[in-house]
């Protein structure tokens, strides 16, 4: 039983399956997690999900159900030595018929060597491993350990789940024991700032109650205790890739509001603005390209503002570039054109450079036929003339196929005319 002076989130940790809120998708009648908590399962498990969703609680309940000894390690402070010491103790207990449940928090922070040290103990059930991670274990946990464990994904708690957690904490003797009431507005604000994290909600509730002057906790009390909502984001973790992906896809999909939401989410979480600027420059070419050539200029300018001005002012330039790219006409023709050319190169279509295009600035070049017969386009009144530029095997191949979006609507006919002149009467364009 936790001490009465322990944090509210610790005191209110569920002591039975009936007190667990949320995660209904994992707690069905015959689900593996329910069997483990009921003491009838023997698989090691990796609990993957955001903070405050019950990973530590699940581990404690599994230990309680098995009647085994509970050992906890944090990847922030434990090394291979500590892991092996726990396994040695567990091995001695097993001889006496006692199971050890080893809980490792933030297992994604363990090195490969540290994770490898667990393999034998997990495979031979010397320990029942319950590991918690906020990152996708497919990327952060070594494959042998992953294959020996049951991977269960916990979800962020819903608003109703958070309300249940808060209401119980206000009334329960382990919690505030009815010493304060909570206004509806204050409850709604607590739910908003929690961001699906029960621990954050309880921490904010405790701080709000401690700072309240009366018997009723108000919105003002909550605002004084915590000033902004939790941001579900980890710069080095799974959320980093998810939010970045959503940011990119929102710009590509021309949803300027969603793009600004994800930009704000990254900025609020402390993402490196240089990383954001790099993504903007990439997607100005990849998703907009020649449909609006000025999008790349705006993205590059935003990157320069980040470099020369810095934060927080540079966030406005990042927002401007985001809006420009999201609202610009879209074309993937630059990406497709380069991709098609690269495909031909990788398949061996890299013929000799035509002799008249080769370098002629060295003694003996003309004897080899290099640069002989080259026609200087500026000598032509139109600045363009018939001449072979591509290798023989690629004459007439069209890589760049302009769309009819934005500036490419004007560029398309011009590209057609240029090809027609450059290739001459016999150079009929053929599609790749």
Coordinates of N, CA, C and O in Angstrom, one line a residue, residues 128-304:
X128 N 9.6 -13.8 -15.9 CA 8.5 -13.4 -16.7 C 8.7 -11.9 -17.0 O 8.5 -11.1 -16.1
X129 N 9.1 -11.6 -18.2 CA 9.4 -10.2 -18.5 C 8.2 -9.4 -18.9 O 7.4 -9.8 -19.7
X130 N 8.0 -8.3 -18.2 CA 7.0 -7.3 -18.6 C 7.8 -6.0 -18.9 O 8.3 -5.4 -18.0
X131 N 7.9 -5.7 -20.2 CA 8.7 -4.5 -20.6 C 7.7 -3.4 -21.1 O 6.8 -3.7 -21.8
X132 N 8.0 -2.2 -20.7 CA 7.2 -1.1 -21.2 C 8.0 -0.1 -22.1 O 9.2 0.1 -21.8
X133 N 7.3 0.3 -23.1 CA 8.0 1.3 -24.0 C 7.0 2.2 -24.6 O 5.8 1.8 -24.9
X134 N 7.4 3.5 -24.9 CA 6.6 4.4 -25.5 C 6.9 4.5 -27.0 O 6.2 5.2 -27.8
X135 N 7.8 3.7 -27.5 CA 8.2 3.7 -28.9 C 7.8 2.3 -29.5 O 7.7 1.3 -28.8
X136 N 7.6 2.4 -30.8 CA 7.3 1.2 -31.6 C 8.4 0.1 -31.4 O 9.5 0.3 -31.8
X137 N 8.1 -1.0 -30.7 CA 9.1 -2.0 -30.5 C 9.7 -2.6 -31.7 O 10.8 -3.1 -31.7
X138 N 9.0 -2.5 -32.8 CA 9.6 -3.0 -34.1 C 10.9 -2.3 -34.4 O 11.7 -2.8 -35.1
X139 N 11.0 -1.0 -34.0 CA 12.2 -0.2 -34.3 C 13.1 -0.1 -33.1 O 14.3 0.2 -33.3
X140 N 12.7 -0.4 -31.9 CA 13.5 -0.1 -30.7 C 13.9 -1.3 -29.9 O 14.7 -1.2 -29.0
X141 N 13.3 -2.5 -30.2 CA 13.6 -3.7 -29.5 C 14.2 -4.7 -30.4 O 13.8 -4.9 -31.6
X142 N 15.3 -5.4 -30.0 CA 16.0 -6.3 -30.9 C 15.1 -7.5 -31.3 O 14.2 -7.9 -30.5
X143 N 15.3 -7.9 -32.5 CA 14.4 -8.9 -33.0 C 14.2 -10.2 -32.2 O 13.1 -10.7 -32.0
X144 N 15.3 -10.8 -31.7 CA 15.2 -12.0 -30.9 C 14.3 -11.8 -29.6 O 13.5 -12.7 -29.3
X145 N 14.4 -10.7 -29.0 CA 13.6 -10.4 -27.8 C 12.1 -10.2 -28.2 O 11.2 -10.6 -27.6
X146 N 12.0 -9.5 -29.4 CA 10.6 -9.3 -29.9 C 9.9 -10.6 -30.2 O 8.7 -10.7 -29.9
X147 N 10.6 -11.5 -30.8 CA 10.0 -12.8 -31.2 C 9.7 -13.7 -30.0 O 8.9 -14.6 -30.1
X148 N 10.3 -13.4 -28.8 CA 10.1 -14.2 -27.6 C 9.0 -13.6 -26.7 O 8.7 -14.1 -25.6
X149 N 8.4 -12.5 -27.2 CA 7.5 -11.7 -26.3 C 6.2 -11.5 -27.0 O 6.1 -11.4 -28.3
X150 N 5.1 -11.3 -26.3 CA 3.8 -10.9 -26.8 C 3.8 -9.4 -26.8 O 4.0 -8.8 -25.8
X151 N 3.6 -8.8 -28.0 CA 3.5 -7.3 -28.1 C 2.1 -6.9 -28.0 O 1.3 -7.3 -28.8
X152 N 1.8 -6.0 -27.0 CA 0.5 -5.5 -26.9 C 0.5 -3.9 -26.9 O 1.3 -3.3 -26.2
X153 N -0.3 -3.4 -27.7 CA -0.3 -1.9 -27.8 C -1.4 -1.3 -27.0 O -2.6 -1.6 -27.2
X154 N -1.1 -0.4 -26.1 CA -2.1 0.3 -25.3 C -2.4 1.6 -26.0 O -1.5 2.2 -26.7
X155 N -3.6 2.1 -25.8 CA -4.0 3.3 -26.5 C -4.2 4.4 -25.5 O -4.4 4.2 -24.3
X156 N -4.1 5.6 -26.0 CA -4.4 6.8 -25.1 C -5.8 6.7 -24.6 O -6.7 6.2 -25.3
X157 N -6.0 7.1 -23.3 CA -7.3 7.0 -22.7 C -8.2 8.1 -23.4 O -7.8 9.1 -23.8
X158 N -9.5 7.7 -23.5 CA -10.5 8.6 -24.0 C -10.8 9.7 -23.0 O -10.5 9.6 -21.8
X159 N -11.5 10.7 -23.4 CA -11.9 11.8 -22.5 C -12.8 11.2 -21.4 O -12.7 11.6 -20.2
X160 N -13.7 10.3 -21.7 CA -14.5 9.6 -20.7 C -13.7 8.8 -19.7 O -14.0 8.8 -18.5
X161 N -12.7 8.2 -20.2 CA -11.8 7.4 -19.3 C -11.1 8.3 -18.3 O -11.0 8.0 -17.1
X162 N -10.6 9.5 -18.8 CA -9.9 10.4 -17.9 C -10.9 11.0 -16.9 O -10.5 11.1 -15.7
X163 N -12.1 11.2 -17.3 CA -13.1 11.7 -16.4 C -13.4 10.7 -15.3 O -13.5 11.1 -14.1
X164 N -13.4 9.4 -15.6 CA -13.6 8.4 -14.6 C -12.4 8.3 -13.6 O -12.6 8.2 -12.4
X165 N -11.2 8.4 -14.2 CA -10.0 8.4 -13.3 C -10.0 9.6 -12.3 O -9.8 9.4 -11.1
X166 N -10.4 10.8 -12.8 CA -10.4 12.0 -12.0 C -11.5 11.9 -10.9 O -11.3 12.2 -9.8
X167 N -12.7 11.5 -11.4 CA -13.8 11.4 -10.4 C -13.5 10.4 -9.3 O -13.8 10.6 -8.1
X168 N -12.9 9.3 -9.6 CA -12.5 8.3 -8.6 C -11.5 8.8 -7.7 O -11.5 8.6 -6.5
X169 N -10.5 9.6 -8.2 CA -9.5 10.1 -7.4 C -10.0 11.2 -6.4 O -9.5 11.3 -5.2
X170 N -11.0 11.9 -6.8 CA -11.6 12.9 -5.9 C -12.4 12.3 -4.8 O -12.3 12.7 -3.6
X171 N -13.0 11.1 -5.0 CA -13.9 10.5 -4.0 C -13.2 9.4 -3.2 O -13.5 9.2 -2.0
X172 N -12.2 8.7 -3.8 CA -11.6 7.6 -3.1 C -10.8 7.9 -1.9 O -10.1 8.9 -1.9
X173 N -10.9 7.1 -0.8 CA -10.1 7.4 0.4 C -8.6 7.4 0.1 O -7.8 8.1 0.8
X174 N -8.2 6.6 -0.9 CA -6.7 6.6 -1.3 C -6.3 8.0 -1.9 O -5.1 8.3 -1.9
X175 N -7.3 8.7 -2.4 CA -7.1 9.9 -3.1 C -7.4 11.1 -2.3 O -6.8 11.3 -1.2
X176 N -8.3 12.0 -2.8 CA -8.6 13.2 -2.1 C -9.7 13.0 -1.1 O -10.0 13.9 -0.3
X177 N -10.3 11.8 -1.1 CA -11.3 11.4 -0.1 C -12.5 12.4 0.1 O -12.9 12.7 1.2
X178 N -12.9 13.0 -1.0 CA -14.0 14.0 -1.0 C -13.7 15.3 -0.3 O -14.6 16.1 0.0
X179 N -12.4 15.6 -0.1 CA -12.1 16.9 0.5 C -12.3 18.1 -0.3 O -12.4 19.2 0.2
X180 N -12.4 17.9 -1.6 CA -12.7 19.0 -2.6 C -13.8 18.5 -3.6 O -14.0 17.3 -3.7
X181 N -14.4 19.5 -4.2 CA -15.3 19.2 -5.3 C -14.6 19.8 -6.6 O -13.7 20.6 -6.5
X182 N -15.1 19.3 -7.7 CA -14.5 19.8 -9.0 C -15.6 20.3 -9.8 O -16.6 19.6 -10.1
X183 N -15.5 21.6 -10.3 CA -16.5 22.2 -11.2 C -16.4 21.5 -12.5 O -15.4 20.9 -12.9
X184 N -17.6 21.5 -13.2 CA -17.6 20.9 -14.5 C -16.6 21.5 -15.5 O -15.9 20.7 -16.2
X185 N -16.4 22.8 -15.4 CA -15.5 23.5 -16.3 C -14.0 23.0 -15.9 O -13.2 22.8 -16.8
X186 N -13.8 22.9 -14.6 CA -12.4 22.5 -14.2 C -12.2 21.0 -14.7 O -11.1 20.7 -15.1
X187 N -13.2 20.2 -14.6 CA -13.0 18.8 -15.0 C -12.8 18.7 -16.5 O -11.9 18.0 -17.0
X188 N -13.5 19.6 -17.3 CA -13.3 19.6 -18.7 C -11.9 20.1 -19.1 O -11.2 19.5 -20.0
X189 N -11.4 21.0 -18.3 CA -10.0 21.6 -18.6 C -9.0 20.5 -18.2 O -8.0 20.4 -18.9
X190 N -9.2 19.8 -17.1 CA -8.3 18.7 -16.7 C -8.2 17.7 -17.8 O -7.1 17.2 -18.1
X191 N -9.3 17.3 -18.4 CA -9.4 16.3 -19.4 C -8.6 16.8 -20.7 O -7.8 16.1 -21.3
X192 N -8.8 18.1 -21.0 CA -8.1 18.7 -22.1 C -6.6 18.7 -21.9 O -5.8 18.4 -22.9
X193 N -6.1 19.1 -20.8 CA -4.7 19.2 -20.6 C -4.0 17.8 -20.4 O -2.8 17.6 -20.6
X194 N -4.8 16.8 -20.1 CA -4.3 15.4 -19.9 C -3.8 14.8 -21.2 O -2.8 14.1 -21.1
X195 N -4.4 15.1 -22.3 CA -4.0 14.5 -23.5 C -4.0 13.0 -23.5 O -3.2 12.3 -24.1
X196 N -5.0 12.4 -22.8 CA -5.1 10.9 -22.8 C -4.2 10.3 -21.8 O -4.1 9.0 -21.8
X197 N -3.5 11.0 -20.9 CA -2.5 10.5 -20.0 C -3.1 10.6 -18.6 O -3.3 11.7 -18.0
X198 N -3.4 9.5 -18.0 CA -4.1 9.4 -16.6 C -3.1 10.0 -15.6 O -3.5 10.7 -14.7
X199 N -1.8 9.7 -15.7 CA -0.9 10.2 -14.7 C -0.8 11.7 -14.7 O -0.8 12.4 -13.7
X200 N -0.8 12.3 -15.9 CA -0.8 13.8 -16.1 C -2.1 14.4 -15.5 O -2.0 15.4 -14.8
X201 N -3.2 13.7 -15.7 CA -4.5 14.2 -15.2 C -4.5 14.3 -13.7 O -4.9 15.2 -13.0
X202 N -4.0 13.2 -13.1 CA -3.9 13.1 -11.6 C -2.9 14.0 -11.0 O -3.2 14.6 -9.9
X203 N -1.8 14.2 -11.7 CA -0.8 15.2 -11.2 C -1.4 16.6 -11.2 O -1.2 17.4 -10.3
X204 N -2.1 16.9 -12.3 CA -2.7 18.2 -12.4 C -3.8 18.4 -11.4 O -3.9 19.5 -10.8
X205 N -4.6 17.4 -11.2 CA -5.6 17.4 -10.2 C -5.1 17.7 -8.8 O -5.6 18.5 -8.0
X206 N -4.0 17.0 -8.4 CA -3.4 17.1 -7.1 C -2.8 18.6 -6.9 O -3.1 19.2 -5.9
X207 N -2.2 19.1 -8.0 CA -1.6 20.4 -7.9 C -2.7 21.5 -7.8 O -2.6 22.5 -7.1
X208 N -3.8 21.2 -8.6 CA -5.0 22.1 -8.5 C -5.6 22.2 -7.2 O -6.0 23.2 -6.7
X209 N -5.8 21.0 -6.6 CA -6.5 20.9 -5.3 C -5.6 21.5 -4.2 O -6.1 22.3 -3.3
X210 N -4.3 21.3 -4.3 CA -3.4 21.9 -3.3 C -3.4 23.5 -3.4 O -3.2 24.2 -2.4
X211 N -3.6 24.0 -4.6 CA -3.5 25.4 -4.8 C -4.9 26.1 -4.7 O -5.0 27.3 -4.8
X212 N -5.9 25.3 -4.5 CA -7.3 25.9 -4.4 C -7.5 26.6 -3.1 O -7.1 26.1 -2.0
X213 N -8.2 27.7 -3.1 CA -8.5 28.5 -1.8 C -9.8 28.0 -1.2 O -10.0 28.3 0.0
X214 N -10.6 27.3 -2.0 CA -11.9 26.9 -1.4 C -12.1 25.4 -1.5 O -11.2 24.6 -1.7
X215 N -13.4 25.0 -1.3 CA -13.7 23.6 -1.4 C -13.9 23.1 -2.8 O -14.0 21.9 -3.0
X216 N -14.1 24.0 -3.7 CA -14.3 23.7 -5.1 C -13.1 24.1 -6.0 O -12.7 25.2 -6.0
X217 N -12.6 23.1 -6.7 CA -11.5 23.4 -7.6 C -12.1 24.0 -8.9 O -13.0 23.4 -9.5
X218 N -11.6 25.2 -9.3 CA -12.1 25.9 -10.4 C -11.2 25.8 -11.6 O -10.0 25.3 -11.5
X219 N -11.6 26.3 -12.8 CA -10.8 26.4 -13.9 C -9.5 27.2 -13.7 O -8.4 26.8 -14.1
X220 N -9.7 28.3 -12.9 CA -8.6 29.1 -12.6 C -7.5 28.3 -11.8 O -6.3 28.5 -12.0
X221 N -8.0 27.5 -10.9 CA -7.0 26.6 -10.1 C -6.3 25.7 -11.0 O -5.0 25.5 -10.9
X222 N -7.0 25.1 -12.0 CA -6.3 24.2 -12.9 C -5.3 24.9 -13.8 O -4.2 24.5 -14.0
X223 N -5.7 26.1 -14.3 CA -4.9 26.9 -15.2 C -3.6 27.3 -14.4 O -2.5 27.4 -15.0
X224 N -3.8 27.6 -13.1 CA -2.6 28.0 -12.4 C -1.6 26.9 -12.1 O -0.4 27.1 -12.0
X225 N -2.2 25.6 -12.1 CA -1.4 24.5 -11.9 C -0.6 24.0 -13.1 O 0.5 23.5 -13.0
X226 N -1.3 24.1 -14.2 CA -0.7 23.6 -15.5 C -1.2 24.5 -16.6 O -2.3 24.7 -16.8
X227 N -0.2 25.0 -17.4 CA -0.6 26.0 -18.4 C -0.8 25.6 -19.8 O -1.2 26.3 -20.7
X228 N -0.5 24.3 -20.1 CA -0.7 23.9 -21.5 C -1.0 22.4 -21.6 O -0.5 21.6 -20.7
X229 N -1.6 22.0 -22.7 CA -2.0 20.6 -22.8 C -0.7 19.7 -23.1 O 0.3 20.2 -23.6
X230 N -0.8 18.5 -22.7 CA 0.3 17.5 -23.0 C 0.4 17.4 -24.5 O -0.6 17.3 -25.2
X231 N 1.6 17.3 -25.0 CA 1.9 17.1 -26.4 C 2.4 15.7 -26.6 O 3.4 15.3 -26.1
X232 N 1.6 14.9 -27.4 CA 2.0 13.5 -27.6 C 3.1 13.5 -28.7 O 2.8 13.4 -29.9
X233 N 4.3 13.6 -28.2 CA 5.4 13.7 -29.2 C 6.7 13.4 -28.5 O 7.0 13.8 -27.4
X234 N 7.6 12.6 -29.2 CA 8.9 12.3 -28.7 C 9.8 12.5 -29.9 O 9.7 11.8 -30.9
X235 N 10.8 13.4 -29.7 CA 11.6 13.8 -30.9 C 12.4 12.6 -31.4 O 12.8 12.6 -32.6
X236 N 12.7 11.6 -30.6 CA 13.5 10.5 -31.1 C 12.7 9.2 -31.2 O 13.2 8.1 -31.4
X237 N 11.4 9.3 -31.0 CA 10.5 8.1 -31.0 C 9.5 8.0 -32.1 O 9.5 8.7 -33.1
X238 N 8.6 7.1 -31.9 CA 7.6 6.7 -32.8 C 6.7 7.9 -33.2 O 6.4 8.1 -34.4
X239 N 6.3 8.7 -32.2 CA 5.5 9.8 -32.4 C 6.2 10.9 -33.4 O 5.5 11.5 -34.1
X240 N 7.5 10.9 -33.2 CA 8.2 11.9 -34.1 C 7.9 11.5 -35.6 O 7.6 12.4 -36.4
X241 N 8.0 10.2 -35.9 CA 7.8 9.8 -37.3 C 6.3 9.9 -37.7 O 6.0 10.3 -38.8
X242 N 5.4 9.6 -36.7 CA 4.0 9.7 -37.0 C 3.5 11.2 -37.3 O 2.8 11.5 -38.3
X243 N 4.0 12.1 -36.5 CA 3.6 13.5 -36.6 C 4.2 14.1 -37.9 O 3.6 14.8 -38.6
X244 N 5.5 13.8 -38.1 CA 6.2 14.2 -39.3 C 5.5 13.7 -40.5 O 5.2 14.5 -41.5
X245 N 5.1 12.5 -40.5 CA 4.4 11.9 -41.7 C 3.0 12.6 -41.9 O 2.7 12.9 -43.0
X246 N 2.3 12.8 -40.8 CA 1.0 13.5 -40.9 C 1.2 15.0 -41.5 O 0.4 15.4 -42.3
X247 N 2.3 15.6 -41.0 CA 2.6 17.0 -41.5 C 2.8 17.0 -43.0 O 2.2 17.8 -43.7
X248 N 3.6 16.0 -43.5 CA 4.0 16.0 -44.9 C 2.7 15.6 -45.7 O 2.4 16.3 -46.7
X249 N 2.0 14.6 -45.2 CA 0.8 14.2 -46.0 C -0.3 15.3 -46.0 O -1.1 15.4 -47.0
X250 N -0.4 16.1 -45.0 CA -1.4 17.2 -44.9 C -1.0 18.2 -45.9 O -1.9 18.8 -46.6
X251 N 0.3 18.6 -46.0 CA 0.7 19.5 -47.1 C 0.5 19.0 -48.5 O -0.1 19.7 -49.3
X252 N 0.8 17.7 -48.7 CA 0.6 17.1 -50.0 C -0.8 17.1 -50.3 O -1.2 17.2 -51.5
X253 N -1.7 16.8 -49.3 CA -3.1 16.8 -49.6 C -3.8 18.1 -49.6 O -5.1 18.2 -49.7
X254 N -3.0 19.2 -49.5 CA -3.6 20.6 -49.6 C -4.5 20.9 -48.4 O -5.4 21.8 -48.5
X255 N -4.3 20.3 -47.3 CA -5.1 20.6 -46.1 C -4.3 21.6 -45.2 O -3.5 21.1 -44.4
X256 N -4.4 22.8 -45.5 CA -3.5 23.8 -44.8 C -3.7 23.9 -43.3 O -2.8 24.0 -42.5
X257 N -4.9 23.6 -42.9 CA -5.2 23.7 -41.4 C -4.6 22.5 -40.7 O -4.0 22.7 -39.6
X258 N -4.7 21.3 -41.2 CA -4.1 20.2 -40.6 C -2.6 20.3 -40.6 O -1.9 20.0 -39.6
X259 N -2.0 20.8 -41.7 CA -0.6 21.0 -41.8 C -0.1 22.0 -40.7 O 0.9 21.7 -40.0
X260 N -0.9 23.1 -40.5 CA -0.5 24.0 -39.4 C -0.7 23.4 -38.0 O 0.1 23.7 -37.1
X261 N -1.6 22.5 -37.9 CA -1.8 21.8 -36.6 C -0.6 21.0 -36.3 O 0.0 21.0 -35.2
X262 N -0.1 20.2 -37.3 CA 1.1 19.3 -37.0 C 2.3 20.2 -36.9 O 3.2 19.8 -36.1
X263 N 2.4 21.3 -37.6 CA 3.6 22.2 -37.4 C 3.6 22.7 -36.0 O 4.6 22.7 -35.3
X264 N 2.4 23.2 -35.5 CA 2.4 23.7 -34.1 C 2.7 22.6 -33.1 O 3.3 22.8 -32.1
X265 N 2.3 21.4 -33.4 CA 2.5 20.3 -32.5 C 4.0 20.0 -32.4 O 4.6 19.7 -31.3
X266 N 4.7 20.0 -33.6 CA 6.2 19.8 -33.6 C 6.9 21.0 -32.8 O 7.8 20.7 -32.0
X267 N 6.5 22.2 -33.1 CA 7.1 23.3 -32.4 C 6.9 23.3 -30.9 O 7.8 23.6 -30.2
X268 N 5.6 23.0 -30.5 CA 5.3 23.0 -29.1 C 6.1 21.9 -28.4 O 6.5 22.0 -27.2
X269 N 6.5 20.8 -29.1 CA 7.2 19.7 -28.5 C 8.7 19.9 -28.5 O 9.5 19.1 -28.0
X270 N 9.1 21.1 -29.1 CA 10.6 21.4 -29.1 C 11.3 20.8 -30.2 O 12.5 20.6 -30.2
X271 N 10.6 20.4 -31.3 CA 11.3 19.8 -32.5 C 12.3 20.8 -33.0 O 12.1 22.1 -33.0
X272 N 13.5 20.3 -33.5 CA 14.5 21.2 -34.1 C 13.9 21.9 -35.3 O 13.5 21.2 -36.3
X273 N 13.9 23.2 -35.3 CA 13.3 23.9 -36.5 C 14.1 23.7 -37.8 O 13.5 23.8 -38.8
X274 N 15.4 23.3 -37.6 CA 16.1 23.0 -38.8 C 15.6 21.7 -39.5 O 15.6 21.6 -40.7
X275 N 15.2 20.8 -38.7 CA 14.6 19.6 -39.2 C 13.3 19.9 -40.0 O 13.1 19.4 -41.1
X276 N 12.4 20.8 -39.4 CA 11.2 21.2 -40.1 C 11.5 21.9 -41.4 O 10.9 21.6 -42.4
X277 N 12.5 22.8 -41.4 CA 12.9 23.5 -42.6 C 13.4 22.6 -43.7 O 13.1 22.8 -44.8
X278 N 14.1 21.6 -43.3 CA 14.6 20.6 -44.3 C 13.4 19.9 -44.9 O 13.4 19.7 -46.2
X279 N 12.4 19.5 -44.1 CA 11.2 18.8 -44.7 C 10.5 19.7 -45.6 O 10.0 19.3 -46.7
X280 N 10.4 21.0 -45.3 CA 9.7 22.0 -46.2 C 10.4 22.1 -47.5 O 9.8 22.1 -48.6
X281 N 11.7 22.2 -47.5 CA 12.5 22.3 -48.7 C 12.3 21.1 -49.6 O 12.2 21.2 -50.8
X282 N 12.4 19.9 -49.0 CA 12.2 18.7 -49.7 C 10.9 18.6 -50.4 O 10.7 18.3 -51.6
X283 N 9.8 18.9 -49.7 CA 8.5 18.8 -50.2 C 8.0 19.9 -51.1 O 7.1 19.8 -51.9
X284 N 8.8 21.0 -51.1 CA 8.5 22.1 -52.0 C 8.8 21.6 -53.4 O 8.2 21.9 -54.4
X285 N 9.8 20.7 -53.6 CA 10.2 20.1 -54.8 C 9.4 18.8 -55.1 O 8.9 18.6 -56.2
X286 N 9.3 18.0 -54.1 CA 8.6 16.7 -54.2 C 7.2 16.8 -54.5 O 6.6 16.0 -55.4
X287 N 6.4 17.7 -53.9 CA 5.0 17.7 -54.0 C 4.4 18.9 -54.8 O 3.3 18.8 -55.2
X288 N 5.2 19.9 -54.9 CA 4.8 21.1 -55.6 C 5.5 21.2 -56.9 O 5.0 21.3 -58.0
X289 N 6.9 21.2 -56.8 CA 7.7 21.2 -58.0 C 7.4 22.4 -58.9 O 7.3 23.5 -58.5
X290 N 7.3 22.1 -60.2 CA 7.2 23.2 -61.2 C 5.8 23.7 -61.3 O 5.5 24.6 -62.1
X291 N 4.8 23.1 -60.6 CA 3.5 23.7 -60.6 C 3.5 25.1 -59.9 O 2.7 25.9 -60.2
X292 N 4.5 25.3 -59.0 CA 4.7 26.6 -58.4 C 6.2 26.7 -58.0 O 6.5 26.3 -56.9
X293 N 7.1 27.1 -58.9 CA 8.5 27.1 -58.6 C 8.9 28.0 -57.4 O 9.9 27.8 -56.8
X294 N 8.0 28.9 -57.1 CA 8.3 29.8 -56.0 C 8.2 29.2 -54.6 O 8.6 29.7 -53.6
X295 N 7.5 28.0 -54.6 CA 7.4 27.3 -53.3 C 8.8 26.9 -52.7 O 9.0 27.0 -51.5
X296 N 9.7 26.5 -53.6 CA 11.0 26.1 -53.1 C 11.7 27.4 -52.6 O 12.4 27.3 -51.6
X297 N 11.5 28.5 -53.3 CA 12.2 29.7 -52.8 C 11.7 30.1 -51.4 O 12.5 30.5 -50.6
X298 N 10.4 30.0 -51.2 CA 9.8 30.3 -49.9 C 10.4 29.3 -48.8 O 10.7 29.8 -47.7
X299 N 10.5 28.1 -49.2 CA 11.0 27.1 -48.2 C 12.5 27.4 -47.9 O 12.9 27.3 -46.7
X300 N 13.3 27.7 -48.9 CA 14.7 28.0 -48.7 C 14.8 29.3 -47.8 O 15.6 29.4 -46.9
X301 N 14.0 30.2 -48.1 CA 14.0 31.5 -47.3 C 13.6 31.2 -45.9 O 14.2 31.8 -45.0
X302 N 12.7 30.3 -45.6 CA 12.3 30.0 -44.3 C 13.5 29.3 -43.5 O 13.8 29.6 -42.4
X303 N 14.2 28.5 -44.3 CA 15.4 27.8 -43.7 C 16.5 28.9 -43.3 O 17.1 28.7 -42.3
X304 N 16.6 29.9 -44.2 CA 17.6 30.9 -43.9 C 17.1 31.8 -42.7 O 18.0 32.2 -41.9

